Short mmCIF file of C-alpha atoms and ligand atoms in Angstrom, two decimals:
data_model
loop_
_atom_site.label_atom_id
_atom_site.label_comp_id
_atom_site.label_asym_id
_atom_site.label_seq_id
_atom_site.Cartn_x
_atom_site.Cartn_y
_atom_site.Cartn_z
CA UNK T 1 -41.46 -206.83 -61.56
CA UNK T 2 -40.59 -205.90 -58.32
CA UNK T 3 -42.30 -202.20 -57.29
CA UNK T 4 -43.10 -200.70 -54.75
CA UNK T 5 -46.20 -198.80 -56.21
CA UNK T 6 -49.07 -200.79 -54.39
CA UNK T 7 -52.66 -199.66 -55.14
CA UNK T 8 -55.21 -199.87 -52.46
CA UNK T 9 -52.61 -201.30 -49.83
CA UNK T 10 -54.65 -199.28 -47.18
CA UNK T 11 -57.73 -200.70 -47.96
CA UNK T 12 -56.69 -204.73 -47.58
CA UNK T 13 -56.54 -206.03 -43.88
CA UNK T 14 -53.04 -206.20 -42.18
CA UNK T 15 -52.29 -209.75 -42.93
CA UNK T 16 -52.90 -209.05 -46.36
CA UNK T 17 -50.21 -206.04 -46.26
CA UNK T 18 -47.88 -208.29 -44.69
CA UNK T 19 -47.63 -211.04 -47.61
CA UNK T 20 -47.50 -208.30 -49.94
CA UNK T 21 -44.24 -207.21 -48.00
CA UNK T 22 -43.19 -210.87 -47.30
CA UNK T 23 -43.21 -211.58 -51.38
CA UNK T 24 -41.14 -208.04 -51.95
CA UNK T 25 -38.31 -208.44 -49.18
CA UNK T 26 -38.74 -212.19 -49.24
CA UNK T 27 -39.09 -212.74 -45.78
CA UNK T 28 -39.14 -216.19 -43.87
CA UNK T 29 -41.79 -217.63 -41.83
CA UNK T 30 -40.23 -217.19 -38.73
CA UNK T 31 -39.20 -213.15 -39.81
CA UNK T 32 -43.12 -212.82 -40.50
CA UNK T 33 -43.78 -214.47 -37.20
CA UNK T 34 -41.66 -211.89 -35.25
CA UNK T 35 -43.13 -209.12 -37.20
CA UNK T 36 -46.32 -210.14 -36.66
CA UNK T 37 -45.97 -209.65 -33.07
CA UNK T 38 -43.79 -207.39 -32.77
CA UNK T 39 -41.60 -209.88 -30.90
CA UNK T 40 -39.13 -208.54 -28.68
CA UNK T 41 -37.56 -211.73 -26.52
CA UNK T 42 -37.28 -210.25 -22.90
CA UNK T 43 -34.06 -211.29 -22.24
CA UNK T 44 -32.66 -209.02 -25.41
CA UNK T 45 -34.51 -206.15 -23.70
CA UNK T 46 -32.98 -206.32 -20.59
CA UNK T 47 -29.59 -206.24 -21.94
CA UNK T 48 -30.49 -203.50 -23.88
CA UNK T 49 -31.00 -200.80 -20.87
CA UNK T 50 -31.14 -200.85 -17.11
CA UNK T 51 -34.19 -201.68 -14.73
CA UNK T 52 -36.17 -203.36 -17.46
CA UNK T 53 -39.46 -204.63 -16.07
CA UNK T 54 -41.76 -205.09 -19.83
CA UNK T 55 -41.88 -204.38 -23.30
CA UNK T 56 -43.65 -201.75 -25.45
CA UNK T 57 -44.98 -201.95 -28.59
CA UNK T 58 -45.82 -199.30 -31.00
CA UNK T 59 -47.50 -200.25 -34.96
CA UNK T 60 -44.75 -201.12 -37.20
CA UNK T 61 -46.14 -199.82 -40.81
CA UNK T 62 -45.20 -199.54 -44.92
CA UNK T 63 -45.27 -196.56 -46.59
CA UNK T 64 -45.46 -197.55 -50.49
CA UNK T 65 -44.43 -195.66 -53.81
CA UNK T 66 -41.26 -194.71 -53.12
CA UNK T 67 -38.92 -194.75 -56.04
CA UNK T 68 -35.61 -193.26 -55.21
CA UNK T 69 -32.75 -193.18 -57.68
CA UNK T 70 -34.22 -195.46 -59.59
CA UNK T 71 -35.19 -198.12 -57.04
CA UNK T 72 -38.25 -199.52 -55.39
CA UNK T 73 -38.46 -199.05 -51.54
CA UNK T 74 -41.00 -200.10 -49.25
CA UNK T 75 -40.58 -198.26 -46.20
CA UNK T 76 -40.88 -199.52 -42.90
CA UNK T 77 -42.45 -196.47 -40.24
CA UNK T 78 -42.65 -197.35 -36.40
CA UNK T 79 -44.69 -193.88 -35.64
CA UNK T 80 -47.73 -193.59 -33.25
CA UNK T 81 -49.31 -190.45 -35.20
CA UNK T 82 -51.69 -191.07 -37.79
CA UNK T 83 -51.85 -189.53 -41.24
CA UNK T 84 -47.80 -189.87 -41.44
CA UNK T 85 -47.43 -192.95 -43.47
CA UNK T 86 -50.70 -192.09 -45.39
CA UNK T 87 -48.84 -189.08 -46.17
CA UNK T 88 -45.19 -190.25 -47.04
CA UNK T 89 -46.95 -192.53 -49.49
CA UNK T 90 -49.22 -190.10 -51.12
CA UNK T 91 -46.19 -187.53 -51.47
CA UNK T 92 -44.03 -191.03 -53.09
CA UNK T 93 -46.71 -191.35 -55.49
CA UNK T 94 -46.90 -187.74 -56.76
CA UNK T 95 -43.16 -187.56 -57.17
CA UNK T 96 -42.76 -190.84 -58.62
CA UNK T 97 -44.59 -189.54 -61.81
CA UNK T 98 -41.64 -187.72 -62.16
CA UNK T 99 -39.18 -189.71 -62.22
CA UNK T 100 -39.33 -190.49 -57.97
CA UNK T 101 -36.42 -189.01 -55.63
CA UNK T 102 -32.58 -188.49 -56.23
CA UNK T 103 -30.79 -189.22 -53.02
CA UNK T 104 -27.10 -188.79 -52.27
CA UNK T 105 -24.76 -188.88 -48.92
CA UNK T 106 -21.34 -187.96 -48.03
CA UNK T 107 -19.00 -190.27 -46.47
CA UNK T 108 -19.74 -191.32 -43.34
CA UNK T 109 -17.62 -188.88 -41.48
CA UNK T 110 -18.24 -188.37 -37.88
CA UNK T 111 -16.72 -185.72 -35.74
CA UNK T 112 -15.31 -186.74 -32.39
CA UNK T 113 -14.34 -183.61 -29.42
CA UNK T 114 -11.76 -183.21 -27.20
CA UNK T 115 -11.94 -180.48 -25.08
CA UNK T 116 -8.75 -179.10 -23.35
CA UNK T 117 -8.37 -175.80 -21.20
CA UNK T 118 -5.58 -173.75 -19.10
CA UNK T 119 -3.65 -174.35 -21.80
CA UNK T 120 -0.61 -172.22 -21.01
CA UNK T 121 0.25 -171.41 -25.26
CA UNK T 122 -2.43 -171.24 -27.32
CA UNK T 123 -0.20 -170.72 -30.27
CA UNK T 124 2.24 -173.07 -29.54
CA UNK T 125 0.13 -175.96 -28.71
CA UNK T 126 -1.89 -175.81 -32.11
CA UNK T 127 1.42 -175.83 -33.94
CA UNK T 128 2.47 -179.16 -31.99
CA UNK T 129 -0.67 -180.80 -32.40
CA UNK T 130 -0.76 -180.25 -36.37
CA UNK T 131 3.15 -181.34 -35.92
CA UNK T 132 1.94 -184.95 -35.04
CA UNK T 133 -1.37 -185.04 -36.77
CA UNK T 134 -0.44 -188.11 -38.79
CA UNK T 135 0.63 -189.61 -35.93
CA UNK T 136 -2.39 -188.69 -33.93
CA UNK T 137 -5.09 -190.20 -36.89
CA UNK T 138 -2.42 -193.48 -36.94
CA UNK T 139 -2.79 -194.24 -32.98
CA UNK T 140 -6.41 -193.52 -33.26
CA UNK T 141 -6.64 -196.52 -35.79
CA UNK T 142 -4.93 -198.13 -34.33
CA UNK T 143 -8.07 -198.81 -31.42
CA UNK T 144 -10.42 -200.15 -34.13
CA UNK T 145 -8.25 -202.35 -35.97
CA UNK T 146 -11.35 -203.53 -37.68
CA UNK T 147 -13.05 -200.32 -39.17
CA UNK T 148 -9.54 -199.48 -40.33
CA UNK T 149 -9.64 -203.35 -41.92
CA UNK T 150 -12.98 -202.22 -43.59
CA UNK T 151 -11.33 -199.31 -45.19
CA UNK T 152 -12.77 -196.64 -42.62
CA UNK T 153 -11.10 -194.94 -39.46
CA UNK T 154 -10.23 -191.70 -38.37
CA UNK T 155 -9.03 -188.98 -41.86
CA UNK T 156 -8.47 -186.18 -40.62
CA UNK T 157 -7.90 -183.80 -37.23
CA UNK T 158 -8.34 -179.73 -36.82
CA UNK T 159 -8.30 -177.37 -34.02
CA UNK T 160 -10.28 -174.93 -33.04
CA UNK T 161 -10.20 -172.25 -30.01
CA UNK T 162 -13.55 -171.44 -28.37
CA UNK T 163 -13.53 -168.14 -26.18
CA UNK T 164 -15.69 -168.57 -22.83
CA UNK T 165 -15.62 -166.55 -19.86
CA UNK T 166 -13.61 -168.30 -17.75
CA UNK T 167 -10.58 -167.77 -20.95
CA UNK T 168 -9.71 -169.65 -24.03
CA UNK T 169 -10.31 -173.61 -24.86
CA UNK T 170 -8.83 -175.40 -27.26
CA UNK T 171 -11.32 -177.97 -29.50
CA UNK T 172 -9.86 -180.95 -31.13
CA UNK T 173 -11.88 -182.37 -33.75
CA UNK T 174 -11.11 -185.88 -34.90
CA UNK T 175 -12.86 -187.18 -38.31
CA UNK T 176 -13.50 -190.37 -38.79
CA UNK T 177 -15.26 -192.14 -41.65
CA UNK T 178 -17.83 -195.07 -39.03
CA UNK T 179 -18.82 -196.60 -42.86
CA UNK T 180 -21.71 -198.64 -41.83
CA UNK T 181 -21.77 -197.81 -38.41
CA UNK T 182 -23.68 -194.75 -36.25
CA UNK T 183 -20.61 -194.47 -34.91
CA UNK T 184 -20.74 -192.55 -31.65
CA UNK T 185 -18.74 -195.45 -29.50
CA UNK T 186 -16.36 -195.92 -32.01
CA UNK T 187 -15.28 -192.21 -31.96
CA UNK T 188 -15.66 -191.90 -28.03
CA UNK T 189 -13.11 -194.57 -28.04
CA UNK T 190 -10.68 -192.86 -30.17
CA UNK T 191 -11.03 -189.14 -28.34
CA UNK T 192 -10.60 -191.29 -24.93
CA UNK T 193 -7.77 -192.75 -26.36
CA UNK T 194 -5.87 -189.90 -27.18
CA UNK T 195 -6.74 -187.70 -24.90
CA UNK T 196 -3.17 -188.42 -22.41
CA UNK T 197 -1.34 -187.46 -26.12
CA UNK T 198 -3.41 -184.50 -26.45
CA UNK T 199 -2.51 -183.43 -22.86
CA UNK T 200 0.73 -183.99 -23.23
CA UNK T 201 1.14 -181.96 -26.24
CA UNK T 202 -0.63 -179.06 -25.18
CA UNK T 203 0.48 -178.44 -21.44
CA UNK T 204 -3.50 -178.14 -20.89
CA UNK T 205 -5.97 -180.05 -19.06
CA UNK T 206 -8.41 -182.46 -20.81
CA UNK T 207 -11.84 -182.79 -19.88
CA UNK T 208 -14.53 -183.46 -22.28
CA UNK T 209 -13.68 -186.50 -25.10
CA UNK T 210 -16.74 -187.33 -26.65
CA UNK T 211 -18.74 -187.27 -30.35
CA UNK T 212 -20.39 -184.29 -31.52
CA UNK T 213 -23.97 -184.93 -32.85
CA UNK T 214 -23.82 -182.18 -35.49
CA UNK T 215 -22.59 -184.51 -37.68
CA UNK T 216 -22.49 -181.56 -40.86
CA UNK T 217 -19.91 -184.19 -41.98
CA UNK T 218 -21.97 -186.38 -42.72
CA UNK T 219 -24.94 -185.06 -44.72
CA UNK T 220 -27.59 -186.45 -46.81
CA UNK T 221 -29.67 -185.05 -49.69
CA UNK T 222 -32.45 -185.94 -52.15
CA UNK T 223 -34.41 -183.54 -54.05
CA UNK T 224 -38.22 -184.24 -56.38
CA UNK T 225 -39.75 -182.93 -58.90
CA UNK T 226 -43.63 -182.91 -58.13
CA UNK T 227 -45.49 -181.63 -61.15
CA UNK T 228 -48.15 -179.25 -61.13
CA UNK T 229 -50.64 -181.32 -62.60
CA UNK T 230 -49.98 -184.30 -60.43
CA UNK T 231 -49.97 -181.97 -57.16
CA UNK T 232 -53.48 -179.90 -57.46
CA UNK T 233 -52.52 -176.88 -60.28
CA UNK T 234 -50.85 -173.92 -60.19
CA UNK T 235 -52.59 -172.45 -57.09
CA UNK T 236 -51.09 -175.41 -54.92
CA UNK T 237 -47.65 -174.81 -55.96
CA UNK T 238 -48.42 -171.26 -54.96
CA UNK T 239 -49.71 -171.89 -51.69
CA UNK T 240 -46.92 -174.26 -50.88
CA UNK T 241 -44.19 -171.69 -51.87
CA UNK T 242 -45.66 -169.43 -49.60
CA UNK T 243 -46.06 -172.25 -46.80
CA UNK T 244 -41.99 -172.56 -47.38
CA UNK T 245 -41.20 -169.10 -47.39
CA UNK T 246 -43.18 -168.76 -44.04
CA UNK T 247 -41.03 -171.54 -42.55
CA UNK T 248 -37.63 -169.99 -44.40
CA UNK T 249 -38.09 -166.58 -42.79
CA UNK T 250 -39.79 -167.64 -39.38
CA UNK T 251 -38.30 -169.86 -36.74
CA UNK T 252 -41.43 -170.13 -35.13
CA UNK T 253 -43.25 -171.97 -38.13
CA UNK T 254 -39.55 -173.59 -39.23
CA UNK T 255 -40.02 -175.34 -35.80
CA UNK T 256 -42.78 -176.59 -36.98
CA UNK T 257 -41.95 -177.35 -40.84
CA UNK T 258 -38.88 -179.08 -39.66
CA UNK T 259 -41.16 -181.53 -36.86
CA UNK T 260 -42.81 -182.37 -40.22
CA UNK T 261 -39.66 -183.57 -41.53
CA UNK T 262 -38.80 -185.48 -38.30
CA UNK T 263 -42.01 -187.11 -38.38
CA UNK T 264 -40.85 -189.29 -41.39
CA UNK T 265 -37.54 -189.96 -40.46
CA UNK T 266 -37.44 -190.49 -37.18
CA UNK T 267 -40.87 -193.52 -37.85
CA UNK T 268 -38.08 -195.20 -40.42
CA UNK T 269 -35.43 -194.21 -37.23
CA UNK T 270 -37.49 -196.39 -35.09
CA UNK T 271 -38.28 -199.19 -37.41
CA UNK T 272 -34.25 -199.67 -38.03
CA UNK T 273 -33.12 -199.49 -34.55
CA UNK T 274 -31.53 -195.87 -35.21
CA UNK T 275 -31.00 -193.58 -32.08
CA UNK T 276 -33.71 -191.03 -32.42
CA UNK T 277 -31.90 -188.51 -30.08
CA UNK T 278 -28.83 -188.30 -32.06
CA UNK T 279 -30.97 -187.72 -35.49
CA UNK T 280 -33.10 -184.77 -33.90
CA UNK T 281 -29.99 -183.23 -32.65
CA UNK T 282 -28.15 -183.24 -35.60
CA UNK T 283 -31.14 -182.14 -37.54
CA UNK T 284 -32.03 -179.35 -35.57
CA UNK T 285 -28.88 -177.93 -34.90
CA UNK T 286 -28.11 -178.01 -38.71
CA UNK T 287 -30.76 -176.30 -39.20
CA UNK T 288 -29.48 -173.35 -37.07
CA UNK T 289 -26.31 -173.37 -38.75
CA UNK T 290 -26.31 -170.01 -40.01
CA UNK T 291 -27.38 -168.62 -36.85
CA UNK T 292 -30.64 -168.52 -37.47
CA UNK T 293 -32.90 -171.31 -36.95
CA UNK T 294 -34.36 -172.09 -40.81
CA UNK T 295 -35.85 -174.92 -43.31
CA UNK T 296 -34.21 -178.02 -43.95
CA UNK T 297 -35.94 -178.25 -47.40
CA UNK T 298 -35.96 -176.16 -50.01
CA UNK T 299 -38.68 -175.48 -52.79
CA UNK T 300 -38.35 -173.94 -56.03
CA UNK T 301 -40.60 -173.48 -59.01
CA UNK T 302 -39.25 -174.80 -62.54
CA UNK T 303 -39.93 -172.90 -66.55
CA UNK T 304 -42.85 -175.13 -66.53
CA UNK T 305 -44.26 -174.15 -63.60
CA UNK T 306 -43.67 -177.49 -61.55
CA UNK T 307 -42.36 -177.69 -58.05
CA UNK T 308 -39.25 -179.07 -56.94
CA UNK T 309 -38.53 -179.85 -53.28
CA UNK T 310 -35.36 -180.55 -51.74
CA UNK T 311 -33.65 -181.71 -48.65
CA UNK T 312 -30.40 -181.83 -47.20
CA UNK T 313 -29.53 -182.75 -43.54
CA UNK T 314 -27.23 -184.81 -41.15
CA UNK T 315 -28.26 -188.20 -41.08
CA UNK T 316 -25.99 -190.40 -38.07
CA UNK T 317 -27.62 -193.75 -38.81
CA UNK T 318 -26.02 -197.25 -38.97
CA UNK T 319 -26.79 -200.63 -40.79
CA UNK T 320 -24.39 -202.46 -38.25
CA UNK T 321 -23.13 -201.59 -34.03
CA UNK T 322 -25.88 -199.95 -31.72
CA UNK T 323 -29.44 -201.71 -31.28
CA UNK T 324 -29.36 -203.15 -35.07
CA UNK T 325 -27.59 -206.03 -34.06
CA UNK T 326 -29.41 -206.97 -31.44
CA UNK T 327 -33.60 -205.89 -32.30
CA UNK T 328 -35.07 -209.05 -33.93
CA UNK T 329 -37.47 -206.40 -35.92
CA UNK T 330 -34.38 -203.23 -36.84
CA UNK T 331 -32.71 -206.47 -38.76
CA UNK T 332 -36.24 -207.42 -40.67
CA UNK T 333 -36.94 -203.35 -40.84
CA UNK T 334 -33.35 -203.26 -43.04
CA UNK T 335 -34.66 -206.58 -45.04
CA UNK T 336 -37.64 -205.09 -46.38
CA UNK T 337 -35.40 -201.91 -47.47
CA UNK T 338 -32.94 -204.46 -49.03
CA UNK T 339 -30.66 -202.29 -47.14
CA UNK T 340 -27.20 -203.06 -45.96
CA UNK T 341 -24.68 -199.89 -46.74
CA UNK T 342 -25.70 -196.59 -44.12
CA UNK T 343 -25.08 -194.37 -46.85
CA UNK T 344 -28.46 -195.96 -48.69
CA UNK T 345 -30.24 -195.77 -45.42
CA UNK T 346 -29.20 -192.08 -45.24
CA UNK T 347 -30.74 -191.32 -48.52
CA UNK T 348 -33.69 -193.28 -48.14
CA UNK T 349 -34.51 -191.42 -45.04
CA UNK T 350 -33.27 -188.07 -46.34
CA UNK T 351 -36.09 -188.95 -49.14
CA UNK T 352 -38.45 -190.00 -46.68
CA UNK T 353 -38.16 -186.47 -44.83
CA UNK T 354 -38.64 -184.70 -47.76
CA UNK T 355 -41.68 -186.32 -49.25
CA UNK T 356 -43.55 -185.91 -45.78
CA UNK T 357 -42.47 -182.53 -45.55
CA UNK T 358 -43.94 -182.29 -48.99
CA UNK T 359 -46.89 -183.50 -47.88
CA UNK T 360 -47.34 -181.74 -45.05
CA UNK T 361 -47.09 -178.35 -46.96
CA UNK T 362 -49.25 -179.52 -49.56
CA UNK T 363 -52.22 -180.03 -47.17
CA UNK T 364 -51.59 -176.89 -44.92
CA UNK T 365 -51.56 -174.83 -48.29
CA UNK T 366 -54.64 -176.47 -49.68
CA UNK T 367 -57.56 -178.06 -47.28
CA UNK T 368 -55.74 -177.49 -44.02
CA UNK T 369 -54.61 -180.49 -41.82
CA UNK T 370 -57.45 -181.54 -39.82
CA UNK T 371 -59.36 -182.60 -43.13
CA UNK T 372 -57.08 -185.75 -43.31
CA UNK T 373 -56.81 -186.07 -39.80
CA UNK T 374 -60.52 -186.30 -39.45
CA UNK T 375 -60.80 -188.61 -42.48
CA UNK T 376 -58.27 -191.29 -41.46
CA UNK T 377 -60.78 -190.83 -38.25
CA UNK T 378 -63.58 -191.63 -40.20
CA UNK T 379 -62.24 -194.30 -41.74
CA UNK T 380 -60.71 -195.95 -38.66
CA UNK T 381 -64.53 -195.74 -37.22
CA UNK T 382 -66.31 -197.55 -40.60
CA UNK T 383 -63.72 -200.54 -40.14
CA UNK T 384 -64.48 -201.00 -36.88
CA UNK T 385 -67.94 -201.03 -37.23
CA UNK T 386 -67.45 -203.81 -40.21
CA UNK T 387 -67.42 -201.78 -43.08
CA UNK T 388 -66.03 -203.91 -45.95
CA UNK T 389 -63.24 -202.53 -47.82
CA UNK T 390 -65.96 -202.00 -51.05
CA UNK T 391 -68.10 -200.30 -48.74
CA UNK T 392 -65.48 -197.93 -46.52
CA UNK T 393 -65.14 -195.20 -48.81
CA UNK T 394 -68.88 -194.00 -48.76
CA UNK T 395 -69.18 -194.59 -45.47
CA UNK T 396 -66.32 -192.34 -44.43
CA UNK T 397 -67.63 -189.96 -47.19
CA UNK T 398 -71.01 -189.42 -45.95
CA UNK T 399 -69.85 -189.11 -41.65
CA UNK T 400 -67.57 -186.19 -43.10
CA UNK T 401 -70.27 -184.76 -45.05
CA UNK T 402 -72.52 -184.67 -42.44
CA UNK T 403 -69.96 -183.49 -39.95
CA UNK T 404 -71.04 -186.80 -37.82
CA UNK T 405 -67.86 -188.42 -37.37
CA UNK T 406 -68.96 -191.23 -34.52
CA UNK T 407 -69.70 -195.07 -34.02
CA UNK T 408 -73.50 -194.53 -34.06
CA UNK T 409 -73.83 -192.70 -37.11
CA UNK T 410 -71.66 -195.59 -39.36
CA UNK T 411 -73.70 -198.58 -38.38
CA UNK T 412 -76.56 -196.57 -39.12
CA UNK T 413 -75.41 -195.53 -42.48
CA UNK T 414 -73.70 -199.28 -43.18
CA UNK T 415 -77.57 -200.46 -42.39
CA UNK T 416 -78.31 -198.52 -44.47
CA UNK T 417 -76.27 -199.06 -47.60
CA UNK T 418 -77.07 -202.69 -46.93
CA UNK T 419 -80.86 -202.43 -47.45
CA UNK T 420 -80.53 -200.52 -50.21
CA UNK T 421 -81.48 -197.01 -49.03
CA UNK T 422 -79.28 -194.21 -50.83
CA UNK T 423 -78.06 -191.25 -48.90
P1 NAD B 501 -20.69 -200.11 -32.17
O1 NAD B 501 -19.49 -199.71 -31.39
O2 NAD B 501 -21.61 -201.15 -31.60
O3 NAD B 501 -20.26 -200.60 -33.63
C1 NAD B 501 -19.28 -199.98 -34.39
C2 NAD B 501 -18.12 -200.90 -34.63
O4 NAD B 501 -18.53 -202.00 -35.46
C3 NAD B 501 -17.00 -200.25 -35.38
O5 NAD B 501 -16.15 -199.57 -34.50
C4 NAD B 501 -16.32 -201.40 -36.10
O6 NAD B 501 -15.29 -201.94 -35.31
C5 NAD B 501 -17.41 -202.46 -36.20
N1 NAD B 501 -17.85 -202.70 -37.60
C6 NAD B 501 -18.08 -203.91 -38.19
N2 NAD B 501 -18.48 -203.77 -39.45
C7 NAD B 501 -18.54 -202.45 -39.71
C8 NAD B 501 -18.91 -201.69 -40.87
N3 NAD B 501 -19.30 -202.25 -42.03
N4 NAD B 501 -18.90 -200.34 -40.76
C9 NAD B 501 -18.52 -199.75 -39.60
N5 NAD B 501 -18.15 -200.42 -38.49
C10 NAD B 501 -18.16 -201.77 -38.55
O7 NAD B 501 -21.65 -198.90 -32.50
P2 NAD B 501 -21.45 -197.37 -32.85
O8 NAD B 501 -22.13 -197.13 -34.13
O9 NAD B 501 -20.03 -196.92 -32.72
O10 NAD B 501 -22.26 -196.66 -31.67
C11 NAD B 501 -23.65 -196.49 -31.76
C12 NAD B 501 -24.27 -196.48 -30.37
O11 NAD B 501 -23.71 -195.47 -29.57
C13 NAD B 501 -25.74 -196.19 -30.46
O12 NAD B 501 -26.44 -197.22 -29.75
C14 NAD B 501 -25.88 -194.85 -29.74
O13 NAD B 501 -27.13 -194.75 -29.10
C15 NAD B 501 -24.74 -194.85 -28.79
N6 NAD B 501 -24.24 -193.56 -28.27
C16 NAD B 501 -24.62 -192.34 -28.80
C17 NAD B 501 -24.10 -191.16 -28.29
C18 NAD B 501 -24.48 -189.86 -28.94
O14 NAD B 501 -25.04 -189.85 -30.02
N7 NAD B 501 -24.19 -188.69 -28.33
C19 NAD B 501 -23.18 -191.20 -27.24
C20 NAD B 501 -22.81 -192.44 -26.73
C21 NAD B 501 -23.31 -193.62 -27.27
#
C-alpha cells in the first residue's frame, strides 16, 4: 500500500530517501536526475528574472506522515532552517493516530482593484456601475477566453468608497475564480482592461488596476485532532493552550506563532514554484483582519481531554501559470504530491501550516526550542564524523548529556563505542 508513514526515513542516507520517494510518486530517471541536483538549466533562469549571472540552490526535503482527508502525502519542503521538516513530520505522525488532517478550500476566487478618484458623484457613479455589472464581468471574460473555457473567470463585482485625506475614492473589486492558477496576471489583465469602462462610467480618474493579495476569497482550512496520549499527557495540552492563548491575545508573540506557521508553508511554497511574497501577505494581513493582529490557528480542548488544532488562512497558490511551468523541480515538487487541482495544494499546505505550528507550540510548552535545535546539531556532527545510522542515536545522546556538542568529543565517543568501552 501506498503511505506515506515512513519509519526511520531520517536515519537512511539521502539516496536512500530519494528511491523511497521515486517508488511513491513514481518518478523517472531523468526526474530523479534533476532532483538530484537540483538542476536548474541556466537558460530557464535567465528568462525567469533580469540580470541573471548564477543559480542558487537551497536542500529540497520530505516531510513524511501526513495523512490528510484520507490520503497519503509526502511533502516536498525547500527551507534552509533546520528542525522544520523534522517537525512537520513529527506533528503528521501524532495527528495521524487520529485519523490525520481534514483540509478544505473555497473556490479559487481572487480579488482584482481598481482604484478611481475625483469622482464628481459618488452616488451616482455606484448606481451606474452596478447598472452594467453583467456587462462589466462579460467584457472581463471576454480577455481570457481560456479560463472562461475552463469554467473559471471573473463572478462577481462590488464597490466600495475609501475616505482619505485628500477626499473620497471609489474601490472596484472584481472576483474572479483563477481555478488552477495563482492568478495575479490574469486579474491585472482584466482590471487593465476595464479600467477606460470604469472611467467612463464614473466621470473619475483611474489610477491603480491591480490584484489585491488579501485574497480572504480564497481561504483554506484543515483542522487535527492530536490526542493527549499521543502528544505528552494532560500537562502538554495545558501548556500548549496557554502557548495559544499567549499568541491569541498578544501581537507580539502572534508575530511569532504565525512565522511558525509560515515556516511550513512557505518550504512547500518554494518546493512548488509558489510566490512566497504573495502567501506572507495574504497571511499576515488576514491575520489582522479584525483589527488586531491575532492567531491563524486555533486550539481547543475536547470531553476527553484531547487537543484539537485548527487553521484557516488565504492560500494564492497555483498548479499551472507563474514559475510552475517553467522550474524543472516545482513540476517534480507537484509529482511527488500527486497534485494537479490548486484547491488540493491549498489544503495540503493549509495542513502543513498547522501541523508545524503544532509542533512548534508543543516544544515551546514542553522542553523549550533549543533542545531540538541542539539535537538535530548533534546529530548533524555524529554523521559527519561517520557515525553509522545503528550507532547515531547514542552518540548524539551522550554529546547532549554531557553538554559537549562538538567534532572532537564524537570521534572520541564513536572510538569509543567501537572498542567496546561503555559510557
Ligand atoms: P499566468 O498568467 O501565467 O497563468 C494563468 C493563465 O493560465 C490563466 O489566465 C488561463 O488563461 C491559463 N490557464 C490554463 N489552464 C488553467 C487552469 N486549469 N486554471 C487556471 N488558469 C489556467 O499566471 P497567473 O497565475 O495569472 O500569475 C501568477 C504570476 O503573477 C506569479 O508568477 C506572480 O509572482 C505574478 N505576480 C504577482 C503579483 C502579486 O501577487 N501582487 C503581481 C503581479 C504578478
Amino acid at each position: 500500500m501506498r503511505t506515506s508513514r515512513i519509519s526511520g526515513f531520517y536515519n537512511l542516507p539521502m539516496d536512500e530517501r530519494l528511491k523511497i520517494v521515486r517508488e511513491f510518486a513514481g518518478l523517472t530517471d531523468e526526474e530523479v536526475e534533476v532532483l538530484r541536483e537540483g538542476k536548474l538549466p541556466r537558460e530557464v533562469a535567465d528568462h525567469m528574472i533580469e540580470n541573471v549571472i548564477g543559480l542558487y540552490s537551497l536542500p529540497f526535503a520530505i516531510a513524511t506522515n501526513f495523512l490528510i482527508n484520507g490520503k497519503d502525502y509526502l511533502i516536498p519542503m525547500v527551507i534552509e532552517e533546520p528542525s522544520v521538516v523534522a517537525a512537520a513530520s513529527n506533528a503528521a505522525k501524532m495527528a495521524r493516530d487520529s485519523g490525520g488532517f481534514e483540509a478544505e478550500a473555497t473556490d479559487s476566487i481572487m480579488i482584482s482593484q481598481i482604484q478611481v478618484v475625483k469622482v464628481p458623484d459618488l452616488e451616482e457613479a455606484i448606481r451606474r456601475i452596478m447598472a452594467e455589472k453583467d456587462k462589466l464581468i462579460a467584457a472581463a471574460n471576454e480577455m481570457d477566453p481560456l479560463l472562461t473555457r475552463l469554467g473559471g473567470g471573473a463572478r462577481d463585482l462590488e464597490v466600495r468608497v475609501v475616505g482619505t485625506e485628500a477626499g473620497p475614492m471609489l474601490i472596484v473589486h472584481l472576483l474572479v475564480d483563477t481555478l488552477d492558477a495563482m492568478g495575479a496576471n490574469t486579474v491585472n489583465t482584466m482590471a487593465e482592461g476595464l479600467a477606460p469602462t470604469i472611467e467612463r462610467l464614473t466621470g473619475g480618474k483611474v489610477y491603480l488596476r491591480i490584484i489585491s493579495n488579501l485574497a480572504d476569497r480564497r481561504l483554506a482550512r484543515a483542522k487535527a485532532k492530536f490526542s493527549k496520549a499521543a502528544i505528552g499527557g494532560e500537562e502538554v495540552v495545558e501548556g500548549i493552550m496557554w502557548a495559544y492563548r499567549f499568541a491569541k491575545h498578544d501581537p507580539y508573540r502572534a508575530a511569532t506563532h504565525n512565522k511558525g506557521i509560515m515556516n511550513g508553508i512557505i518550504a512547500v511554497a518554494l518546493a512548488t514554484g509558489q510566490d512566497t511574497r504573495a502567501l506572507e501577505a495574504g497571511a499576515h494581513s488576514y491575520a489582522a483582519r479584525s483589527g488586531k493582529y491575532t492567531t491563524l490557528t486555533n486550539y481547543w480542548v475536547d470531553d476527553n481531554g484531547d487537543l484539537w488544532g485548527s487553521i484557516e488562512l488565504p492560500l494564492a497558490v497555483g498548479t499551472v501559470g507563474g514559475v510552475v511551468r517553467v522550474h524543472p523541480i516545482a513540476k517534480i515538487a507537484l509529482k511527488i504530491l500527486g497534485v494537479e487541482k490548486a484547491r488540493e495544494l491549498a489544503m495540503i499546505m493549509a495542513s502543513v501550516g498547522l501541523a508545524q505550528n503544532f509542533a512548534a507550540l508543543r516544544a515551546l510548552a514542553t522542553e523549550g526550542i533549543q533542545a531540538g535545535h541542539m539535537k538535530l546539531h548533534a546529530r548533524n556532527i555524529a554523521m559527519s564524523v561517520g557515525a553509522s545510522p545503528s550507532e547515531i542515536d547514542e552518540v548524539v545522546e551522550r554529546m547532549i548529556r554531557e553538554r559537549k556538542i562538538n567534532v572532537e568529543r564524537a570521534k572520541q565517543i564513536l572510538e569509543e563505542m567501537r572498542s567496546g568501552k561503555k559510557a
